[in-house]
């Protein structure tokens, strides 16, 4: 059967010259109609060969054709300016959030320093601080100076350091495990530090004087996290699931040890153990601030340097390895940083929950999952939350004082439940 000309030209454009041509049409014309010549397809050196748009590549109605740069056959990628614009907007938002957190923290610190049973006006707090710094101002009376500089400010500074340490440690833990439910307590740091403190109280240890409980809690926290890491290694590697399960087992064992010490302790020791476990900054002093300061500053300065590697690790372990990340070394380094931050915080303030869990969640909701802002931002937001929580603990039930750990758990638990419901509804389920 002989096909019409158009069908033949489409089916066999490279056929013999003149094959299947319509009457009156030259073979050359048939060939030119079926397949453009080499001369028409030839481009200048360095150019991409041009071709006419197909039927499916026509310009949509109402749109102008895309401009092509001279000497290039490719159209500009419209996604690149959009991505750059998103990065710019996110950077501006991160800067705004950072400035807002810093301003809120300063305001809360000043208000907290003047609030309590002995009221000190904000202007007097600022005037006393200016006088101490040699910038003018005027000192308060003897009682006011003593309350402000020996009672209030150590407590405010300790709350700032502990909150920043717990918030930053939570962001690092969630990045290491790739799990938004991770927090420092997952690998047993808090429980191990609690065992050290409870043992010091229950056994009546005093070889470091007033520092005995703090030193024992710090050392026990570091020993616990080291044990968890070593127990979870297999074949030179550490799997996340194994690490979490080992942490759960160590937490259970630490809880049993705490119960054992409480069982053998007398009534006075039981009260001291209970108060320490509930978390409080009531015993804040400048020596305790100086004790936690080196660990907190070292951990907070080291953490942002791992932000880019955490962003790559969030792609998965295998892609991160292909991109040049030593996942095992990164995990070990970050676990040590988390242990340093958490053990120091727990040693001076007791067990304070939900700071490391909720603060990174809030910042992800506000500015996305990028760790360049998330890690330092979690430190700032953690400080804000704990300074505000300590102020509420001191003032809500005056003259009594609420345990800080209880207050953070009472506020954090309903909020976290709402966050879970919101995430589940937004994602349409967990499966």
Coordinates of C-alpha atoms in Angstrom, one line a residue:
X1 CA 0.0 0.0 0.0
X2 CA 1.3 3.4 -0.9
X3 CA 1.1 6.1 1.9
X4 CA 0.3 9.7 1.2
X5 CA 3.2 12.1 1.0
X6 CA 2.8 13.6 4.5
X7 CA 2.6 10.2 6.2
X8 CA 5.6 8.9 4.3
X9 CA 7.7 12.0 5.1
X10 CA 6.9 11.5 8.8
X11 CA 7.4 7.8 8.9
X12 CA 10.7 7.7 6.8
X13 CA 12.4 11.1 6.7
X14 CA 15.7 9.6 5.6
X15 CA 14.3 7.5 2.7
X16 CA 15.6 7.6 -0.8
X17 CA 15.3 10.8 -2.7
X18 CA 12.0 11.3 -4.4
X19 CA 10.4 8.3 -2.8
X20 CA 6.7 8.8 -2.3
X21 CA 6.7 12.4 -3.5
X22 CA 3.6 14.1 -4.6
X23 CA 3.3 14.9 -8.4
X24 CA 5.0 18.1 -9.3
X25 CA 7.3 18.2 -6.2
X26 CA 11.0 17.8 -6.6
X27 CA 12.9 15.1 -4.6
X28 CA 15.0 17.8 -3.1
X29 CA 11.9 19.6 -1.9
X30 CA 10.6 16.4 -0.4
X31 CA 13.8 15.8 1.5
X32 CA 13.9 19.4 2.7
X33 CA 10.3 19.2 3.9
X34 CA 10.8 15.8 5.6
X35 CA 14.2 16.6 7.4
X36 CA 15.9 20.0 7.5
X37 CA 19.3 20.0 5.9
X38 CA 22.7 20.1 7.7
X39 CA 23.2 23.7 6.7
X40 CA 20.0 24.8 8.4
X41 CA 20.9 22.8 11.6
X42 CA 24.5 23.9 11.7
X43 CA 25.2 26.4 14.6
X44 CA 28.1 28.6 15.3
X45 CA 31.1 27.1 17.1
X46 CA 30.4 26.8 20.9
X47 CA 26.6 27.0 20.4
X48 CA 24.0 24.4 21.2
X49 CA 22.3 23.2 18.1
X50 CA 19.1 24.9 17.5
X51 CA 15.8 23.1 16.9
X52 CA 12.3 24.3 16.3
X53 CA 9.9 23.8 19.2
X54 CA 7.7 20.8 18.9
X55 CA 3.9 20.8 19.1
X56 CA 4.0 20.3 22.9
X57 CA 6.6 23.1 23.4
X58 CA 4.5 25.9 22.1
X59 CA 4.4 29.1 24.1
X60 CA 1.3 29.2 26.3
X61 CA -1.3 31.7 25.3
X62 CA -0.8 35.1 26.8
X63 CA 2.9 34.5 27.6
X64 CA 5.8 36.0 25.9
X65 CA 8.5 33.7 24.6
X66 CA 11.5 33.4 27.0
X67 CA 14.5 35.4 26.1
X68 CA 17.6 33.6 25.3
X69 CA 21.0 35.0 26.1
X70 CA 23.2 35.8 23.0
X71 CA 25.5 32.9 22.1
X72 CA 23.6 30.4 24.2
X73 CA 20.9 28.0 23.2
X74 CA 19.6 27.4 26.8
X75 CA 16.9 29.6 28.4
X76 CA 17.6 31.0 31.9
X77 CA 16.4 28.9 34.8
X78 CA 13.6 30.8 36.5
X79 CA 14.0 28.7 39.7
X80 CA 17.4 30.2 40.5
X81 CA 16.2 33.7 41.3
X82 CA 13.2 32.3 43.3
X83 CA 15.6 30.1 45.4
X84 CA 17.9 33.1 45.9
X85 CA 14.9 35.2 47.0
X86 CA 13.8 32.5 49.5
X87 CA 17.3 32.3 50.9
X88 CA 17.3 36.1 51.3
X89 CA 13.9 36.2 53.0
X90 CA 14.9 33.3 55.3
X91 CA 18.2 35.2 56.2
X92 CA 16.3 38.4 57.0
X93 CA 13.8 36.4 59.1
X94 CA 16.6 34.7 61.0
X95 CA 18.3 38.1 61.7
X96 CA 14.9 39.5 62.9
X97 CA 14.3 36.5 65.1
X98 CA 17.9 36.7 66.6
X99 CA 17.5 40.4 67.4
X100 CA 14.0 39.8 68.9
X101 CA 15.4 37.0 71.1
X102 CA 18.4 39.1 72.3
X103 CA 16.1 42.0 73.1
X104 CA 13.6 39.7 74.9
X105 CA 16.4 38.1 76.9
X106 CA 17.9 41.5 78.0
X107 CA 14.4 42.7 79.0
X108 CA 13.6 39.6 81.0
X109 CA 17.0 39.6 82.7
X110 CA 16.5 43.2 83.9
X111 CA 12.9 42.6 85.0
X112 CA 13.9 39.3 86.8
X113 CA 16.7 41.0 88.6
X114 CA 14.4 43.6 90.1
X115 CA 11.4 41.3 90.9
X116 CA 10.9 39.4 94.1
X117 CA 10.1 39.8 97.8
X118 CA 12.4 42.8 97.9
X119 CA 11.3 45.0 94.9
X120 CA 14.0 46.9 93.0
X121 CA 12.8 49.3 90.3
X122 CA 14.1 48.7 86.8
X123 CA 15.8 52.1 86.7
X124 CA 17.7 51.4 89.9
X125 CA 18.8 48.0 88.5
X126 CA 20.3 49.8 85.4
X127 CA 21.8 52.5 87.5
X128 CA 23.5 50.0 89.8
X129 CA 24.8 48.1 86.8
X130 CA 26.2 51.3 85.2
X131 CA 27.9 52.2 88.5
X132 CA 29.6 48.7 88.7
X133 CA 30.8 49.0 85.1
X134 CA 32.2 52.5 85.7
X135 CA 29.7 54.2 83.3
X136 CA 28.1 56.5 85.8
X137 CA 24.8 55.6 87.5
X138 CA 24.5 55.3 91.3
X139 CA 24.7 52.5 93.8
X140 CA 21.7 51.2 95.7
X141 CA 21.5 51.1 99.5
X142 CA 23.4 48.4 101.3
X143 CA 20.5 45.9 101.3
X144 CA 19.5 46.6 97.7
X145 CA 23.1 46.1 96.5
X146 CA 23.4 42.8 98.4
X147 CA 20.1 41.5 97.1
X148 CA 20.8 42.5 93.6
X149 CA 24.4 41.3 93.2
X150 CA 24.5 38.4 95.6
X151 CA 21.1 36.8 95.2
X152 CA 19.3 38.0 92.0
X153 CA 22.0 38.4 89.4
X154 CA 23.7 35.0 90.1
X155 CA 20.3 33.4 89.6
X156 CA 19.6 35.2 86.4
X157 CA 23.0 34.5 84.9
X158 CA 22.8 30.8 86.0
X159 CA 19.3 30.5 84.4
X160 CA 20.7 32.1 81.2
X161 CA 23.6 29.6 81.0
X162 CA 21.5 26.5 81.9
X163 CA 18.8 27.4 79.5
X164 CA 21.2 28.1 76.7
X165 CA 23.0 24.8 77.3
X166 CA 19.8 22.8 77.3
X167 CA 18.4 24.5 74.2
X168 CA 21.6 24.1 72.2
X169 CA 22.0 20.5 73.4
X170 CA 18.5 19.7 72.2
X171 CA 19.1 21.1 68.8
X172 CA 22.3 19.1 68.4
X173 CA 20.7 15.9 69.6
X174 CA 17.8 16.2 67.1
X175 CA 20.3 16.8 64.3
X176 CA 22.5 13.9 65.3
X177 CA 19.6 11.4 65.5
X178 CA 17.5 13.0 62.7
X179 CA 14.6 12.7 65.0
X180 CA 12.6 15.7 66.3
X181 CA 11.7 13.7 69.5
X182 CA 15.3 13.4 70.6
X183 CA 16.6 15.3 73.6
X184 CA 19.6 15.1 75.9
X185 CA 17.9 12.7 78.2
X186 CA 17.5 10.1 75.4
X187 CA 21.1 8.9 75.9
X188 CA 21.0 8.9 79.6
X189 CA 23.0 12.1 80.4
X190 CA 20.3 13.6 82.7
X191 CA 19.7 10.3 84.5
X192 CA 23.4 9.6 84.9
X193 CA 24.0 13.0 86.4
X194 CA 21.0 12.5 88.7
X195 CA 22.5 9.2 89.9
X196 CA 25.8 11.0 90.8
X197 CA 24.0 13.7 92.7
X198 CA 21.7 11.3 94.5
X199 CA 24.6 9.1 95.5
X200 CA 26.5 12.1 96.9
X201 CA 23.4 13.1 99.0
X202 CA 22.4 9.5 100.0
X203 CA 26.0 8.5 101.0
X204 CA 26.7 11.8 102.7
X205 CA 29.8 12.5 100.6
X206 CA 31.6 15.8 101.3
X207 CA 35.1 15.5 100.0
X208 CA 34.6 18.6 97.8
X209 CA 32.7 20.6 100.4
X210 CA 29.7 22.4 98.9
X211 CA 30.9 21.3 95.4
X212 CA 30.5 17.6 96.1
X213 CA 27.0 17.2 94.6
X214 CA 27.9 19.3 91.6
X215 CA 31.1 17.4 90.9
X216 CA 29.6 14.0 91.4
X217 CA 26.7 14.8 89.1
X218 CA 28.9 16.2 86.3
X219 CA 31.3 13.2 86.4
X220 CA 28.5 10.6 86.5
X221 CA 26.8 12.3 83.5
X222 CA 30.0 12.0 81.5
X223 CA 30.6 8.4 82.6
X224 CA 27.0 7.5 81.6
X225 CA 27.1 8.9 78.1
X226 CA 30.5 7.3 77.5
X227 CA 29.1 4.0 78.6
X228 CA 26.1 4.4 76.3
X229 CA 28.3 5.2 73.4
X230 CA 30.7 2.2 74.0
X231 CA 27.8 -0.2 74.5
X232 CA 26.1 0.8 71.3
X233 CA 29.2 0.4 69.1
X234 CA 29.4 -2.7 66.9
X235 CA 32.1 -3.3 64.3
X236 CA 33.4 0.2 64.6
X237 CA 30.1 1.8 63.9
X238 CA 27.2 3.2 65.9
X239 CA 23.7 2.9 64.7
X240 CA 21.1 5.5 65.8
X241 CA 18.5 2.8 66.8
X242 CA 21.1 0.9 68.9
X243 CA 22.2 4.2 70.6
X244 CA 18.6 5.1 71.5
X245 CA 17.7 1.6 72.8
X246 CA 20.9 1.5 74.8
X247 CA 20.0 5.0 76.3
X248 CA 16.6 3.7 77.2
X249 CA 18.1 0.7 79.0
X250 CA 20.7 2.9 80.8
X251 CA 17.9 5.4 81.8
X252 CA 15.9 2.5 83.4
X253 CA 19.0 1.3 85.3
X254 CA 19.7 4.8 86.5
X255 CA 16.1 5.1 87.7
X256 CA 16.5 1.9 89.7
X257 CA 19.7 3.1 91.3
X258 CA 18.0 6.4 92.3
X259 CA 15.1 4.5 93.8
X260 CA 17.6 2.3 95.8
X261 CA 19.4 5.4 97.2
X262 CA 16.1 7.0 98.1
X263 CA 15.0 3.8 99.9
X264 CA 18.1 3.7 102.1
X265 CA 18.2 7.5 102.8
X266 CA 16.8 9.2 105.8
X267 CA 14.0 11.7 105.7
X268 CA 16.2 14.8 105.4
X269 CA 18.2 13.2 102.6
X270 CA 15.0 12.2 100.9
X271 CA 13.7 15.8 100.9
X272 CA 17.0 17.0 99.5
X273 CA 17.0 14.3 96.8
X274 CA 13.4 15.1 95.8
X275 CA 14.0 18.9 95.7
X276 CA 17.1 18.3 93.5
X277 CA 15.3 16.0 91.1
X278 CA 12.5 18.5 90.6
X279 CA 15.0 21.2 89.4
X280 CA 15.6 24.6 90.9
X281 CA 18.0 27.6 90.8
X282 CA 17.3 28.5 94.4
X283 CA 20.9 27.7 95.4
X284 CA 22.5 29.9 92.7
X285 CA 25.7 31.6 93.7
X286 CA 28.6 33.2 91.8
X287 CA 30.8 30.2 92.5
X288 CA 28.2 27.9 90.8
X289 CA 28.0 30.3 87.9
X290 CA 31.8 30.1 87.5
X291 CA 31.6 26.3 87.8
X292 CA 29.2 25.9 84.8
X293 CA 30.6 28.8 82.8
X294 CA 33.6 27.1 81.2
X295 CA 31.6 24.0 80.1
X296 CA 28.7 26.1 78.8
X297 CA 30.9 28.6 76.9
X298 CA 33.1 25.8 75.4
X299 CA 30.0 23.8 74.2
X300 CA 28.1 26.9 72.9
X301 CA 31.1 28.1 71.0
X302 CA 31.9 24.7 69.5
X303 CA 28.3 23.8 68.5
X304 CA 27.8 26.3 65.6
X305 CA 30.8 25.0 63.7
X306 CA 28.9 21.7 63.1
X307 CA 25.9 23.4 61.6
X308 CA 26.8 22.7 57.9
X309 CA 27.7 19.1 58.7
X310 CA 24.3 18.7 60.4
X311 CA 22.5 20.1 57.4
X312 CA 24.3 17.5 55.2
X313 CA 23.6 14.7 57.8
X314 CA 19.9 15.5 57.6
X315 CA 20.0 14.2 54.0
X316 CA 20.8 10.8 55.4
X317 CA 23.9 8.9 56.5
X318 CA 24.8 7.5 53.1
X319 CA 24.4 10.8 51.1
X320 CA 26.4 12.6 53.9
X321 CA 29.2 10.1 53.5
X322 CA 29.2 10.6 49.8
X323 CA 29.5 14.4 50.4
X324 CA 32.6 13.9 52.5
X325 CA 31.2 13.8 56.1
X326 CA 32.8 11.4 58.5
X327 CA 29.5 10.5 60.2
X328 CA 31.0 8.4 63.0
X329 CA 33.4 11.2 64.0
X330 CA 30.7 13.8 63.7
X331 CA 28.4 11.8 65.9
X332 CA 31.1 11.2 68.6
X333 CA 32.1 14.9 68.6
X334 CA 28.5 16.1 69.0
X335 CA 27.6 13.6 71.7
X336 CA 30.6 14.9 73.7
X337 CA 29.5 18.5 73.2
X338 CA 26.0 17.5 74.3
X339 CA 27.3 15.7 77.3
X340 CA 29.4 18.7 78.3
X341 CA 26.5 21.1 78.0
X342 CA 23.9 18.8 79.7
X343 CA 26.0 17.4 82.5
X344 CA 27.1 20.9 83.6
X345 CA 23.5 22.2 83.5
X346 CA 22.0 19.3 85.4
X347 CA 24.9 19.3 88.0
X348 CA 24.0 22.9 89.1
X349 CA 20.2 23.1 88.5
X350 CA 18.9 19.5 88.8
X351 CA 16.7 17.8 86.2
X352 CA 14.8 20.4 84.1
X353 CA 12.8 18.9 81.3
X354 CA 11.3 19.9 77.9
X355 CA 13.7 22.8 77.2
X356 CA 15.8 20.8 74.8
X357 CA 12.7 19.2 73.3
X358 CA 10.4 22.2 72.6
X359 CA 12.8 25.1 71.9
X360 CA 14.2 23.6 68.6
X361 CA 10.6 22.7 67.5
X362 CA 9.5 26.3 67.9
X363 CA 12.4 27.7 65.9
X364 CA 11.9 25.1 63.1
X365 CA 8.3 26.3 62.9
X366 CA 9.5 29.9 62.8
X367 CA 12.4 29.7 60.3
X368 CA 12.8 26.2 59.0
X369 CA 15.3 23.4 59.7
X370 CA 18.6 25.0 58.7
X371 CA 21.1 24.5 61.5
X372 CA 23.1 27.7 60.9
X373 CA 20.3 29.6 62.7
X374 CA 18.7 26.7 64.6
X375 CA 21.8 25.8 66.8
X376 CA 22.6 29.4 68.1
X377 CA 19.0 30.3 68.0
X378 CA 18.1 27.4 70.3
X379 CA 20.7 28.6 72.8
X380 CA 19.2 32.1 72.8
X381 CA 15.6 30.8 73.0
X382 CA 16.5 28.3 75.7
X383 CA 17.9 31.1 77.8
X384 CA 14.8 33.2 77.3
X385 CA 12.5 30.3 78.3
X386 CA 14.4 29.4 81.4
X387 CA 14.9 33.0 82.6
X388 CA 11.1 33.5 82.1
X389 CA 10.4 30.2 83.8
X390 CA 12.5 31.0 86.8
X391 CA 10.9 34.4 87.2
X392 CA 7.5 32.6 87.1
X393 CA 8.6 30.0 89.6
X394 CA 9.7 32.7 92.1
X395 CA 6.6 34.9 91.8
X396 CA 3.5 32.7 91.1
X397 CA 3.3 31.2 94.6
X398 CA 5.0 33.8 96.8
X399 CA 6.3 33.5 99.4
X400 CA 6.8 29.8 98.4
X401 CA 8.8 28.9 95.3
X402 CA 7.6 26.4 92.7
X403 CA 10.1 23.8 91.5
X404 CA 11.4 24.9 88.1
X405 CA 11.4 21.4 86.5
X406 CA 7.8 20.9 87.5
X407 CA 6.8 24.2 86.0
X408 CA 8.5 23.6 82.7
X409 CA 6.9 20.1 82.5
X410 CA 3.4 21.5 83.3
X411 CA 3.7 24.1 80.6
X412 CA 5.7 22.0 78.1
X413 CA 3.6 18.8 78.1
X414 CA 0.3 20.3 76.9
X415 CA 2.2 22.4 74.3
X416 CA 4.1 19.4 73.1
X417 CA 0.8 17.4 72.8
X418 CA -0.6 20.3 70.7
X419 CA 2.5 20.3 68.6
X420 CA 2.2 16.5 67.9
X421 CA -1.5 16.9 67.0
X422 CA -0.7 19.8 64.7
X423 CA 2.2 17.9 62.9
X424 CA 0.1 14.8 62.5
X425 CA -2.8 16.7 61.1
X426 CA -0.6 18.7 58.7
X427 CA 1.2 15.5 57.4
X428 CA -2.0 13.4 57.3
X429 CA -0.8 10.8 59.7
X430 CA 2.5 9.2 60.6
X431 CA 2.5 6.4 58.1

